[in-house]
PDB file of C-alpha atoms in Angstrom:
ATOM      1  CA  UNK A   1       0.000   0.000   0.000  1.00 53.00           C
ATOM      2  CA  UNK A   2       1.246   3.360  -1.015  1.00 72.00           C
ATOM      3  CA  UNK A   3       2.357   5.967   1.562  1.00 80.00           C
ATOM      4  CA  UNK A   4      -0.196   8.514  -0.608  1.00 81.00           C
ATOM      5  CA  UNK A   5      -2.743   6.953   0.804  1.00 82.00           C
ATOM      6  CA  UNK A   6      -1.841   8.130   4.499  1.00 87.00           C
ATOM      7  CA  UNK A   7      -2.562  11.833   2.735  1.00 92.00           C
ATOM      8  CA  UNK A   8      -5.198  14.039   5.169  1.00 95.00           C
ATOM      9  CA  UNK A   9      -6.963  13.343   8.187  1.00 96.00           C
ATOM     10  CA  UNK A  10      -4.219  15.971  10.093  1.00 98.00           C
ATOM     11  CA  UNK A  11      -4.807  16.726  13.740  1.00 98.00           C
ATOM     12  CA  UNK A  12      -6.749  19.647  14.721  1.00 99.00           C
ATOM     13  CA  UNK A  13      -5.128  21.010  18.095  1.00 99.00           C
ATOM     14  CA  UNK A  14      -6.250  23.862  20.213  1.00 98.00           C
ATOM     15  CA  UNK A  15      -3.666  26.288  21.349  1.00 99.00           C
ATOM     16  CA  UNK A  16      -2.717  28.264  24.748  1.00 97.00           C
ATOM     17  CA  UNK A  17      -3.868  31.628  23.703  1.00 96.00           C
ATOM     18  CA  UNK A  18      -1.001  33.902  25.364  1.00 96.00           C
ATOM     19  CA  UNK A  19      -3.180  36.672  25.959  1.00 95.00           C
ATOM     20  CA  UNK A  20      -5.082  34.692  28.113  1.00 95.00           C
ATOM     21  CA  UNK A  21      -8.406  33.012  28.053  1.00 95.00           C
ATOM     22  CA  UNK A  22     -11.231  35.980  27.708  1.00 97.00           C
ATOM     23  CA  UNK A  23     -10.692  35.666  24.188  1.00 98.00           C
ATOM     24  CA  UNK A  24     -11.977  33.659  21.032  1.00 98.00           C
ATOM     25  CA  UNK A  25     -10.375  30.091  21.221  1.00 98.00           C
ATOM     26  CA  UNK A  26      -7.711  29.594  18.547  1.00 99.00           C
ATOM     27  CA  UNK A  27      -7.857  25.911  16.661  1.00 99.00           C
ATOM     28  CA  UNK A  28      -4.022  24.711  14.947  1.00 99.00           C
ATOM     29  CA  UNK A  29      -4.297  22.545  11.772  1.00 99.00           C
ATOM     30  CA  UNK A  30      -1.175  20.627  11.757  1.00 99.00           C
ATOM     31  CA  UNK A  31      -0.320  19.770   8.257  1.00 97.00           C
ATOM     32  CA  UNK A  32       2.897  18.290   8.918  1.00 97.00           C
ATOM     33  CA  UNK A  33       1.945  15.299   9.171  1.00 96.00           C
ATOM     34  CA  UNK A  34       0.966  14.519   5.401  1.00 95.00           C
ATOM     35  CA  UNK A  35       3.263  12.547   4.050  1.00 92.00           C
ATOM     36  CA  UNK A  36       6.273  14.448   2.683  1.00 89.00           C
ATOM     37  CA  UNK A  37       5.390  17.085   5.258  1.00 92.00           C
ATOM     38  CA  UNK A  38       3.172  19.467   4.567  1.00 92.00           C
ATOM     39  CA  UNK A  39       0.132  21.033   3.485  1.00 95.00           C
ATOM     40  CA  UNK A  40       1.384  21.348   0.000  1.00 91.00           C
ATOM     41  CA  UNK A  41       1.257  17.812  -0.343  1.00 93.00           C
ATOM     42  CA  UNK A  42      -2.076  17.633  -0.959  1.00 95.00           C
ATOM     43  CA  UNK A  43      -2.102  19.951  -3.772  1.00 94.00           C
ATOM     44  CA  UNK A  44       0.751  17.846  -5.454  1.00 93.00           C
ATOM     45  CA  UNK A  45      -1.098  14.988  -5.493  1.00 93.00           C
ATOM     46  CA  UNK A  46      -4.512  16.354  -6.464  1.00 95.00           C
ATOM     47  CA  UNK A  47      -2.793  18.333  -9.380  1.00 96.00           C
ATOM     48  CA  UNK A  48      -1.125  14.781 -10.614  1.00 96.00           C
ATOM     49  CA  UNK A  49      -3.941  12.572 -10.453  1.00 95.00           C
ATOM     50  CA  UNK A  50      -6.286  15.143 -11.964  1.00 97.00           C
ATOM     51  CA  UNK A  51      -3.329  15.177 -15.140  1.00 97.00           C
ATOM     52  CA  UNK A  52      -3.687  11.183 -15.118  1.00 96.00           C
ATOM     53  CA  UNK A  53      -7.266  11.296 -15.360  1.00 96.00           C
ATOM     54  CA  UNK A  54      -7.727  13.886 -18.576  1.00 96.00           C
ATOM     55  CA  UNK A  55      -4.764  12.688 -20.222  1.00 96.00           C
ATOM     56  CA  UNK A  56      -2.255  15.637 -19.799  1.00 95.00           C
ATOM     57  CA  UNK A  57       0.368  13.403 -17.409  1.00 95.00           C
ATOM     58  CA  UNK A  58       1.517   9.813 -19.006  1.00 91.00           C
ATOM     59  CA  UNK A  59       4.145   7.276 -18.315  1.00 88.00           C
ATOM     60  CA  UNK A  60       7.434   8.237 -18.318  1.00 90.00           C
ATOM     61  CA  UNK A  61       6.445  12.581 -18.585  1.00 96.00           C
ATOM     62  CA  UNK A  62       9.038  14.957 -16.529  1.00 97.00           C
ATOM     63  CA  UNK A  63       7.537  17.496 -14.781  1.00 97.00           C
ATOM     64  CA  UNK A  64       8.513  21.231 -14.147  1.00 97.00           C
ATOM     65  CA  UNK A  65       7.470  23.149 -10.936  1.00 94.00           C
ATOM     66  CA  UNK A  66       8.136  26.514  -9.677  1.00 89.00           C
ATOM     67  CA  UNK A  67       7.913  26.010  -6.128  1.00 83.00           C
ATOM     68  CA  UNK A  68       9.447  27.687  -2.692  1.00 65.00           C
ATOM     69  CA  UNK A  69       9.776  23.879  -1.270  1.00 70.00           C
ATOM     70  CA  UNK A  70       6.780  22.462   0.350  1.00 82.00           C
ATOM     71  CA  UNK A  71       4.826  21.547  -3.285  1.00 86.00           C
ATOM     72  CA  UNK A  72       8.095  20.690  -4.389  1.00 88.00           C
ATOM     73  CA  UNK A  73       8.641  18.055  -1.622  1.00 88.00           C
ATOM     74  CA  UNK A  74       5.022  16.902  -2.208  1.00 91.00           C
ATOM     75  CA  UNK A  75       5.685  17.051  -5.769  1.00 94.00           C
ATOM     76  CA  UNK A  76       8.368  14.659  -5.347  1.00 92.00           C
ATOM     77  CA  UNK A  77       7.329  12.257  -3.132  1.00 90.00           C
ATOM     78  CA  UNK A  78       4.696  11.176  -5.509  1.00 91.00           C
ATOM     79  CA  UNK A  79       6.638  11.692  -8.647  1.00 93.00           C
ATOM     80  CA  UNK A  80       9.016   9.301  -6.729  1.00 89.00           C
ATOM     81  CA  UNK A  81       6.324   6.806  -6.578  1.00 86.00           C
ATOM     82  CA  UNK A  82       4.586   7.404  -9.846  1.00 89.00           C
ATOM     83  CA  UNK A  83       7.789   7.192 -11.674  1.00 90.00           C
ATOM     84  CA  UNK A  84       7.750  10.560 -13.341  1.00 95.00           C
ATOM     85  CA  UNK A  85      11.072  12.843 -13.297  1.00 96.00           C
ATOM     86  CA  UNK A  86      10.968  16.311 -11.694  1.00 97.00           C
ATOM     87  CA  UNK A  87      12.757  19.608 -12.087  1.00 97.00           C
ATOM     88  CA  UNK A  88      11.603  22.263  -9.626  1.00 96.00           C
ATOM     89  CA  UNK A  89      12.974  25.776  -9.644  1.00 95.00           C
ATOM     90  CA  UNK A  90      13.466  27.682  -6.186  1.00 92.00           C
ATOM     91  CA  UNK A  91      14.387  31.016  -4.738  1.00 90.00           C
ATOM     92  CA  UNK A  92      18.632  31.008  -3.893  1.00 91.00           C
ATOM     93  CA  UNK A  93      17.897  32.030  -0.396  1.00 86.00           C
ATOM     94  CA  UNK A  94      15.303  29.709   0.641  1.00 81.00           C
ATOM     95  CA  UNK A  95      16.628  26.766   3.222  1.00 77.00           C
ATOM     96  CA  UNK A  96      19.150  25.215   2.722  1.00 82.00           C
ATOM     97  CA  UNK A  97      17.599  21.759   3.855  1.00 79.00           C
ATOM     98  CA  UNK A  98      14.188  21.793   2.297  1.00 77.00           C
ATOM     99  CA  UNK A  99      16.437  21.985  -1.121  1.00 85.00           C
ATOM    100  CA  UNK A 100      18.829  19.263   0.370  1.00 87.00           C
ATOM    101  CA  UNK A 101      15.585  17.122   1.131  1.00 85.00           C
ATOM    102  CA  UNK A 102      13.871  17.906  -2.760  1.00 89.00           C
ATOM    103  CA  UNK A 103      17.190  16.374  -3.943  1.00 90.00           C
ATOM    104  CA  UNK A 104      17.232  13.178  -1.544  1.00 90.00           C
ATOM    105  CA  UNK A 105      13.566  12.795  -3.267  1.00 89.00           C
ATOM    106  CA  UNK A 106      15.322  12.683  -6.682  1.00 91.00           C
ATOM    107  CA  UNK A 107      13.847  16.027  -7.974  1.00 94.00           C
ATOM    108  CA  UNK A 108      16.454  18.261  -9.970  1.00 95.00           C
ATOM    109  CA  UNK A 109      16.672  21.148  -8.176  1.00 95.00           C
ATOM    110  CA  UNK A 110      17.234  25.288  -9.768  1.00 96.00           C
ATOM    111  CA  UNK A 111      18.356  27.771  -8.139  1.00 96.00           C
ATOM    112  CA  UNK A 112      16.747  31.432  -9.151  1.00 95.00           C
ATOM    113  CA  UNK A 113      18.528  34.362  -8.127  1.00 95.00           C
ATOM    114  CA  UNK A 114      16.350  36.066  -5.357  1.00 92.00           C
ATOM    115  CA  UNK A 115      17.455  39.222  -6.294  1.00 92.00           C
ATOM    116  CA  UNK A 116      15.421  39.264  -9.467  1.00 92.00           C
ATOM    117  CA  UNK A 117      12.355  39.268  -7.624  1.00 88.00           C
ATOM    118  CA  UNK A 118       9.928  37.795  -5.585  1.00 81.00           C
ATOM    119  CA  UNK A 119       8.764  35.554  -8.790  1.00 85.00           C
ATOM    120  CA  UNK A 120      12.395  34.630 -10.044  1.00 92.00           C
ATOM    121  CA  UNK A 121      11.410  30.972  -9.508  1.00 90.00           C
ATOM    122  CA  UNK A 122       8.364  31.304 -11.335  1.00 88.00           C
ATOM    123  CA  UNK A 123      10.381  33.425 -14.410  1.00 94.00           C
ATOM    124  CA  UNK A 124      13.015  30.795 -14.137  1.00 96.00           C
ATOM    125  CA  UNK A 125      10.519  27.999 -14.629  1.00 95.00           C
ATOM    126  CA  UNK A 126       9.120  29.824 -18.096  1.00 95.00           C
ATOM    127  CA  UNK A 127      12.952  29.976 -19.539  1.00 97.00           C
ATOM    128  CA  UNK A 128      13.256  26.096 -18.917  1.00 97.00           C
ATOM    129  CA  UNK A 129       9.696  25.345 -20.145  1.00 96.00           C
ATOM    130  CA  UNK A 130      10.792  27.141 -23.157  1.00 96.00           C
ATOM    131  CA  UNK A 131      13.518  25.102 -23.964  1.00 97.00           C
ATOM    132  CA  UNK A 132      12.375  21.753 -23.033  1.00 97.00           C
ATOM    133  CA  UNK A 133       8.464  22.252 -24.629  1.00 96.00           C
ATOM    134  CA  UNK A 134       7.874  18.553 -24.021  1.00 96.00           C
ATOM    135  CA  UNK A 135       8.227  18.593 -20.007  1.00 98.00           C
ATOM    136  CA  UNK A 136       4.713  19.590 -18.088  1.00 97.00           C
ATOM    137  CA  UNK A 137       4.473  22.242 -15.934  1.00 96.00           C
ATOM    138  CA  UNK A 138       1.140  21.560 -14.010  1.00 95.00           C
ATOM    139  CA  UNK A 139       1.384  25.391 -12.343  1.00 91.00           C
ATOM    140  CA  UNK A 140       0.116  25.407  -9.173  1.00 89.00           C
ATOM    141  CA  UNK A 141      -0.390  29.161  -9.643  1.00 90.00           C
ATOM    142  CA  UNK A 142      -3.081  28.236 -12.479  1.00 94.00           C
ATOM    143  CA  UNK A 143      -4.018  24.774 -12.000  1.00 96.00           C
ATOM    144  CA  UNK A 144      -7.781  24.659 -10.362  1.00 98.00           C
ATOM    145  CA  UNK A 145      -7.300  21.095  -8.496  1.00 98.00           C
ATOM    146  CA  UNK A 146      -5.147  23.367  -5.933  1.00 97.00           C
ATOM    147  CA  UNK A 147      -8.027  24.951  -4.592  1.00 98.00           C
ATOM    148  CA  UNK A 148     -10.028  21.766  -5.234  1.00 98.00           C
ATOM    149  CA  UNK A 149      -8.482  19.771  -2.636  1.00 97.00           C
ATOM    150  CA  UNK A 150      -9.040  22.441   0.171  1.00 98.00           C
ATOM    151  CA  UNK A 151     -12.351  22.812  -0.800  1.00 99.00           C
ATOM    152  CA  UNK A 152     -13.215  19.026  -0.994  1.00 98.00           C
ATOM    153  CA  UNK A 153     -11.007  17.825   1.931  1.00 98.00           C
ATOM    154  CA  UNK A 154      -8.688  19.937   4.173  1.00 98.00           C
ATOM    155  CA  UNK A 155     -12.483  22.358   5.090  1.00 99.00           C
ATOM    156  CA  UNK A 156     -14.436  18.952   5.406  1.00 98.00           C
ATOM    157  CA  UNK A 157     -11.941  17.358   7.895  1.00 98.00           C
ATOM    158  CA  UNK A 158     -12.239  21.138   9.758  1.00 99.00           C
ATOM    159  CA  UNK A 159     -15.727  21.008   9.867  1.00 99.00           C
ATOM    160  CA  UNK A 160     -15.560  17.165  10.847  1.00 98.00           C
ATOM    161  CA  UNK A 161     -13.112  17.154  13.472  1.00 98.00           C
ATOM    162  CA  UNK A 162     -14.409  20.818  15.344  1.00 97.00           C
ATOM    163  CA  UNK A 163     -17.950  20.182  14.954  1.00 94.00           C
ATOM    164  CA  UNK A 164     -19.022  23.349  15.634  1.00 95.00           C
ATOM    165  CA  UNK A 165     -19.769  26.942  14.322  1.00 96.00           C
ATOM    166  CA  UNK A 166     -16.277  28.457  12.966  1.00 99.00           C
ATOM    167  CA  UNK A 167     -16.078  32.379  13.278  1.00 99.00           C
ATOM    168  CA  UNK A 168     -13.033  33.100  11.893  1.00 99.00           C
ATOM    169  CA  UNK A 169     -10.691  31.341   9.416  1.00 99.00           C
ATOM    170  CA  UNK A 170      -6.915  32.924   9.368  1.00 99.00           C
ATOM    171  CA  UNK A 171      -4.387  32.165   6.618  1.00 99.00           C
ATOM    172  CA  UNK A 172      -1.594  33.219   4.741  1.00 98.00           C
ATOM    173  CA  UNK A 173      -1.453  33.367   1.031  1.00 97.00           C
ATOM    174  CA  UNK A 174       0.794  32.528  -1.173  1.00 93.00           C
ATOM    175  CA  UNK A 175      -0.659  30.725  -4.751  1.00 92.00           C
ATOM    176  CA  UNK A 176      -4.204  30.881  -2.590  1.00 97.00           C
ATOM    177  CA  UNK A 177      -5.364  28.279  -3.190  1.00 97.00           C
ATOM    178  CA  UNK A 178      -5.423  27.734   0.912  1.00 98.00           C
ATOM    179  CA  UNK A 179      -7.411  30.222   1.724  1.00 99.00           C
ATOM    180  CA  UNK A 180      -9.508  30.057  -1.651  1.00 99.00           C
ATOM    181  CA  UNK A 181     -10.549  26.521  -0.986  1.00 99.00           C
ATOM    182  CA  UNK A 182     -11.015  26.414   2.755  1.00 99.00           C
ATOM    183  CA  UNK A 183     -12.720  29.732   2.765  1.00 99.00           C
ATOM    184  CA  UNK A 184     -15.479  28.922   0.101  1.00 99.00           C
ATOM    185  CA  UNK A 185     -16.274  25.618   1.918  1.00 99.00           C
ATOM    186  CA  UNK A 186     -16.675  27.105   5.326  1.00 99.00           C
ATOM    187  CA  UNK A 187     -18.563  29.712   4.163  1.00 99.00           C
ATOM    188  CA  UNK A 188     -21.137  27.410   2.654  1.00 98.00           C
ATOM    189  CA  UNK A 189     -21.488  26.252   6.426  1.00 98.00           C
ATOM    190  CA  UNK A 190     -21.274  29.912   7.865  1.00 98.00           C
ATOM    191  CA  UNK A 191     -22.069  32.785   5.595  1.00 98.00           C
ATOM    192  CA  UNK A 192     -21.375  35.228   7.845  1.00 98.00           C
ATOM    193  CA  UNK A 193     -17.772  33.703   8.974  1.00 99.00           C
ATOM    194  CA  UNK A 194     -14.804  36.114   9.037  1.00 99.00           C
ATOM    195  CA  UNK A 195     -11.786  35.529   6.538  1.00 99.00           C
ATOM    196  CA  UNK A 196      -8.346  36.965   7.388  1.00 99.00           C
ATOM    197  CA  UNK A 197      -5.743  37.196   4.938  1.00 99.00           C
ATOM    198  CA  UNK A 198      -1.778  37.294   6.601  1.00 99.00           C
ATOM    199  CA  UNK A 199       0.804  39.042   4.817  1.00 98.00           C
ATOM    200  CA  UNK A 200       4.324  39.800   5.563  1.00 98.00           C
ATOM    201  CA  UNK A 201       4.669  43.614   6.891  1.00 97.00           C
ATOM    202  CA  UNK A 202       5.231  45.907   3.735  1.00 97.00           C
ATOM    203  CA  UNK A 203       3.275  43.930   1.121  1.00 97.00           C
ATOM    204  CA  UNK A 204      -0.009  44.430   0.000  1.00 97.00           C
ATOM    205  CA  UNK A 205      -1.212  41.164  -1.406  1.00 97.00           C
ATOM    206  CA  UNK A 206      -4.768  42.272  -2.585  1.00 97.00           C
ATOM    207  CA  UNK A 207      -3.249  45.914  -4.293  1.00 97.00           C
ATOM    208  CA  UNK A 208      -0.240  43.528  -6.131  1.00 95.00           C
ATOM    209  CA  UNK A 209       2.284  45.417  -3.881  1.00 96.00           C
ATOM    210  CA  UNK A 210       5.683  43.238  -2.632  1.00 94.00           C
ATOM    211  CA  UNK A 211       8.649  43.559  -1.080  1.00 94.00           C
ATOM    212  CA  UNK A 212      11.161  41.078   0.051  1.00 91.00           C
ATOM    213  CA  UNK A 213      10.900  39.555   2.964  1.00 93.00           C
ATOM    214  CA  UNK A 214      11.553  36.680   4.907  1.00 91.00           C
ATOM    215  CA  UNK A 215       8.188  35.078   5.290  1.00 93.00           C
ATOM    216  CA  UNK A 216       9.116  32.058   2.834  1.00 85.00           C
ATOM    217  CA  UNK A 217       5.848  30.706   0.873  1.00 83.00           C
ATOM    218  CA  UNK A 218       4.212  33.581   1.419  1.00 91.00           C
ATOM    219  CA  UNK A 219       3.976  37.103  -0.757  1.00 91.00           C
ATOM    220  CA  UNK A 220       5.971  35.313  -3.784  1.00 84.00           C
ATOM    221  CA  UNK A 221       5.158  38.005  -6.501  1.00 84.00           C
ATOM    222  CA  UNK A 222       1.956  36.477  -7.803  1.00 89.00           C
ATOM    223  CA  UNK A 223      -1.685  35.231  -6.851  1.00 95.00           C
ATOM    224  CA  UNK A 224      -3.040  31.990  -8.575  1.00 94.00           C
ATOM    225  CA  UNK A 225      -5.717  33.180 -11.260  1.00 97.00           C
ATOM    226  CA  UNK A 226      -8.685  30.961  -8.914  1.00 98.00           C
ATOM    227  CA  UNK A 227      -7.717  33.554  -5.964  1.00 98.00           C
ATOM    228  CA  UNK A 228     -10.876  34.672  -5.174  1.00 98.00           C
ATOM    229  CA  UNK A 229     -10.456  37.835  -3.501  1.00 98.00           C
ATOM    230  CA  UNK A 230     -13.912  38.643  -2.516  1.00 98.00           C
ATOM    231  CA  UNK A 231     -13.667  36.174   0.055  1.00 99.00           C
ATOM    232  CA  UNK A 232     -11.202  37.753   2.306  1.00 99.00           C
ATOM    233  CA  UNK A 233     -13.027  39.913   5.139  1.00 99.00           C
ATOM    234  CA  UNK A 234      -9.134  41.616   5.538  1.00 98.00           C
ATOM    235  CA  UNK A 235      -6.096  41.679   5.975  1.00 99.00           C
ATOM    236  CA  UNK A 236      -3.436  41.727   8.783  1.00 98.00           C
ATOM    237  CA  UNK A 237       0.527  42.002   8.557  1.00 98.00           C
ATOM    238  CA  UNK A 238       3.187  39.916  10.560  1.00 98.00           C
ATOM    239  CA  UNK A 239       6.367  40.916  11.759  1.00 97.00           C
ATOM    240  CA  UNK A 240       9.041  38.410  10.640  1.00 96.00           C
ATOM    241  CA  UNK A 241      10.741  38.796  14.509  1.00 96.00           C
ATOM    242  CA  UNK A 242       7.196  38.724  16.222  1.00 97.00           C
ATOM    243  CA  UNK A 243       6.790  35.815  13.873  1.00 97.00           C
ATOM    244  CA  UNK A 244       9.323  33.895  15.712  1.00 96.00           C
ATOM    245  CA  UNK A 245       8.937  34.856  18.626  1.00 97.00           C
ATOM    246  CA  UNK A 246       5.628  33.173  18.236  1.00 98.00           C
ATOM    247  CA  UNK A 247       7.313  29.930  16.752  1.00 97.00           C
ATOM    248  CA  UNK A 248       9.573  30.020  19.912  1.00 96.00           C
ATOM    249  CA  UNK A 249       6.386  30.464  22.280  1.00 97.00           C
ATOM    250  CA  UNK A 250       4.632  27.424  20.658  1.00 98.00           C
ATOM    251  CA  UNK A 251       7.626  25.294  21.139  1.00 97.00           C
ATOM    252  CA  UNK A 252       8.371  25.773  24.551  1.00 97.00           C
ATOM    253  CA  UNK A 253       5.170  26.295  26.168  1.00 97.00           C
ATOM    254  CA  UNK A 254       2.951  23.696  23.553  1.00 97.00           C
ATOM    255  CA  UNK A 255       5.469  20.594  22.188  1.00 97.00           C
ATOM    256  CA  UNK A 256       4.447  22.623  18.521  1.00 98.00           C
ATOM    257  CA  UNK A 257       7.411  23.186  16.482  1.00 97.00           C
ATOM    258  CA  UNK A 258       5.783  24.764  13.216  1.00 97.00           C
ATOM    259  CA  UNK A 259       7.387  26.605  10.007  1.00 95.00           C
ATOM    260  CA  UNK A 260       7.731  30.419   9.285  1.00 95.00           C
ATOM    261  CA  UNK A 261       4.337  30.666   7.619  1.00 96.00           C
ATOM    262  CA  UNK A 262       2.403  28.697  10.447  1.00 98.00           C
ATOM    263  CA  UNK A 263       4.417  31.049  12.980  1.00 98.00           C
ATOM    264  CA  UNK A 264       2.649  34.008  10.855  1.00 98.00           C
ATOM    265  CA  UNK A 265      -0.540  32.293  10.399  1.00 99.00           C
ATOM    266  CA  UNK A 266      -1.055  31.356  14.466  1.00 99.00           C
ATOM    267  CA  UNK A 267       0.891  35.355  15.387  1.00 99.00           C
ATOM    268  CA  UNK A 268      -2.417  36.819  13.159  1.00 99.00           C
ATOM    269  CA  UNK A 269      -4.517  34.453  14.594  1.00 99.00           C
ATOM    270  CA  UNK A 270      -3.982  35.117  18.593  1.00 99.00           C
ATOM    271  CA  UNK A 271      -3.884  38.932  17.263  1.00 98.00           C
ATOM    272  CA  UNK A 272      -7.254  38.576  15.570  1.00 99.00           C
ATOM    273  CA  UNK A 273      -8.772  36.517  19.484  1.00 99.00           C
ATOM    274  CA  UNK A 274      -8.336  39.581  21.091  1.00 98.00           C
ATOM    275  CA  UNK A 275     -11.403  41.382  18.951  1.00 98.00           C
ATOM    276  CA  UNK A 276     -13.496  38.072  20.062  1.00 98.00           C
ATOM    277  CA  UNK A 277     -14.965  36.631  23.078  1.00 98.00           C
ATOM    278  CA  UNK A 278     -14.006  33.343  24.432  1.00 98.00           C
ATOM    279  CA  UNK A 279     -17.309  31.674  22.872  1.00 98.00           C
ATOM    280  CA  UNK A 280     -15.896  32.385  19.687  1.00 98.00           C
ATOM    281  CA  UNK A 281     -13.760  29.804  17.420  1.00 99.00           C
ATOM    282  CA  UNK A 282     -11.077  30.569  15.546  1.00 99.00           C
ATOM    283  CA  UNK A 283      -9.540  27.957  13.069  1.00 99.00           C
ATOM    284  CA  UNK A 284      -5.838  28.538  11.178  1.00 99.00           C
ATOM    285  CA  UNK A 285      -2.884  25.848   9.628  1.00 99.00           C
ATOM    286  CA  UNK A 286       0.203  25.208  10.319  1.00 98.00           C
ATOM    287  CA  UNK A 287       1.123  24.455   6.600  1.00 96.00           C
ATOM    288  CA  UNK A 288       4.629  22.602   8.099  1.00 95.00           C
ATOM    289  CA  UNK A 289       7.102  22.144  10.442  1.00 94.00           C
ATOM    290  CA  UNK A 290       9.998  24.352  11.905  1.00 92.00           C
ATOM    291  CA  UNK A 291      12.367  21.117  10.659  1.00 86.00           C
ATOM    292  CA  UNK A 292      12.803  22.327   7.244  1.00 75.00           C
ATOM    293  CA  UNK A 293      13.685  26.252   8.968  1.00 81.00           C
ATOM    294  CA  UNK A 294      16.503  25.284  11.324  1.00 79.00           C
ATOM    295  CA  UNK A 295      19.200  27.503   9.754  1.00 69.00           C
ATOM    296  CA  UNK A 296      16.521  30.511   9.843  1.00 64.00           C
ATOM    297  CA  UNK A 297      15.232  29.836  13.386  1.00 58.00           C
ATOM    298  CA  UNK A 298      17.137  32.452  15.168  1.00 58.00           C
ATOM    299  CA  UNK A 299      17.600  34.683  12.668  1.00 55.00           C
TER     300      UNK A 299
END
C-alpha cells in the first residue's frame, strides 16, 4: 500500500492563547503530518492525479514546478512513486535543507537568483519550459485542483473534526489556493464567517504590492488566477521577529514546532482573538514544520 494513501486526516489542536483566556479560542491545523510534510502535499497529489485522469500526465512525462519547497517536496514524493522525473525551480535564499531534502527525493533542483524578484522561480521555470516544450508544468499558480483539494477535503476534515460553528478562518497566502478553498467551503457552512488574509509587513497582497521579505511561501510576486479575492473579510501584517517569537512560544510552552508561515498564520490568529470573546472559534494551519527552517530559526 502506497504511503499517498496516508494523505489528510491531520490533527486539529487547540492552542494556549497567550493573551489569556477571555478571548476567542484559537484551533491549529497541523499539516505536517501529510506525508512528505506538509500542506502542499495535498495539492501535489490532487494536481497529478487530476493530469492522469484527462490525459495531460503519461508514463514516463518529466515534470517542471516553480515552487518555494513544500509543493516541491510533495511534488516529489509522488513523482518518486509514480515514476515521473521532476525539475523544480526555487528562490537562492530559501533553506538550505528543504532543497537538500527535494534532492534526496530525486527532484532536480534550480536555483533562481532572489534578487530578481519575488517571482524569479516562477520566471526561471518559463525559460526552462521554453527550452524543453515537451516537459509539463502543471502550475500550481493556475491549475484549479489546488483549490479543489481544500475545498473538498482539508475544510471537510475542519468542519468534521471541530464540529461546531467556525467564526473566523486565518491564513496566509501565497498561490491561494489555501485560503480560496477552505474559505469557500466554510462559508457554505457559515455565511457570515470572518476571513483573514496574513501578509508579511510591507506587502499588499490584494493591491499587487511586494517587497522582500523573509516570510518564505508567502507574498511570492503572484496570486493563482482561482484567488478569489472577494472572500477575504481583511487583511493583517506579521512581523518576521514577532513571527518567531511566536514559533519560539509554541515550542516551549505547547510541544508545537511549526514553520515560518504557520508562525505568521497562528501570530495573526492570537492577534485577531483579542477582537473576540471566548465563545468564539477561531480555526488557522500550520502548513509545516519548523524542521525544514533550522538555519533561519534564530535569525
Amino acid at each position: 500500500m502506497s504511503i499517498l494513501k496516508d494523505m489528510g486526516n491531520t490533527p486539529l489542536v487547540k492552542l494556549k492563547n497567550p493573551f489569556g483566556d477571555n478571548f476567542a479560542q484559537v484551533y491549529l491545523k497541523m499539516e505536517e503530518f501529510n506525508p512528505g510534510g506538509s500542506i502542499k502535499s495535498r495539492v501535489a497529489l490532487q494536481m497529478i492525479e487530476d493530469a492522469e485522469t484527462s490525459g495531460v500526465l503519461k508514463s514516463g512525462d518529466t515534470l517542471i514546478e516553480p515552487t518555494g519547497g513544500n509543493t516541491g517536496i510533495g511534488l516529489a514524493v509522488a513523482s518518486s512513486l509514480k515514476g515521473y522525473q521532476l525539475v523544480l525551480t526555487i528562490p537562492d535564499h530559501f533553506s538550505a535543507e528543504k532543497i537538500e531534502v527535494l534532492k534526496k527525493y530525486g527532484a532536480k533542483v534550480v536555483l533562481a537568483d532572489h534578487r530578481l524578484g519575488n517571482d524569479c522561480h516562477i520566471q526561471k521555470a518559463k525559460e526552462l519550459l521554453k527550452d524543453n516544450p515537451d516537459w509539463i508544468c502543471l502550475n500550481q499558480f493556475e491549475n484549479p485542483s489546488n483549490p479543489k483539494t481544500h475545498y473538498l477535503y482539508t475544510a471537510n476534515e475542519i468542519i468534521e473534526q471541530l464540529n461546531m460553528p467556525i467564526d473566523c478562518f486565518v491564513s496566509v497566502i501565497g498561490s491561494g489556493g489555501t485560503i480560496t478553498g477552505i474559505s469557500k467551503r466554510l462559508k457554505e457552512e457559515n455565511p457570515n464567517i470572518k476571513i483573514i488574509g496574513v501578509e508579511p509587513e510591507g506587502c499588499d497582497i490584494l493591491n499587487n504590492i511586494y517587497v522582500p521579505h523573509k516570510i518564505q511561501a508567502t507574498a511570492v510576486g503572484k496570486v493563482g488566477s482561482f484567488f478569489e479575492q472577494s472572500l477575504i473579510s481583511s487583511m493583517i501584517s506579521v512581523d518576521f521577529k514577532e513571527v518567531q517569537e511566536i514559533r519560539n512560544y509554541l515550542s516551549l510552552t505547547q510541544g508545537l514546532f511549526v514553520g515560518i508561515s504557520s508562525g505568521a498564520n497562528v501570530l495573526a490568529a492570537f492577534k485577531e482573538s483579542t477582537k473576540w470573546d471566548s465563545s468564539k472559534i477561531i480555526v488557522t494551519i500550520a502548513p509545516d514544520s519548523g524542521k525544514s527552517y533550522l538555519e533561519l530559526y534564530d535569525k
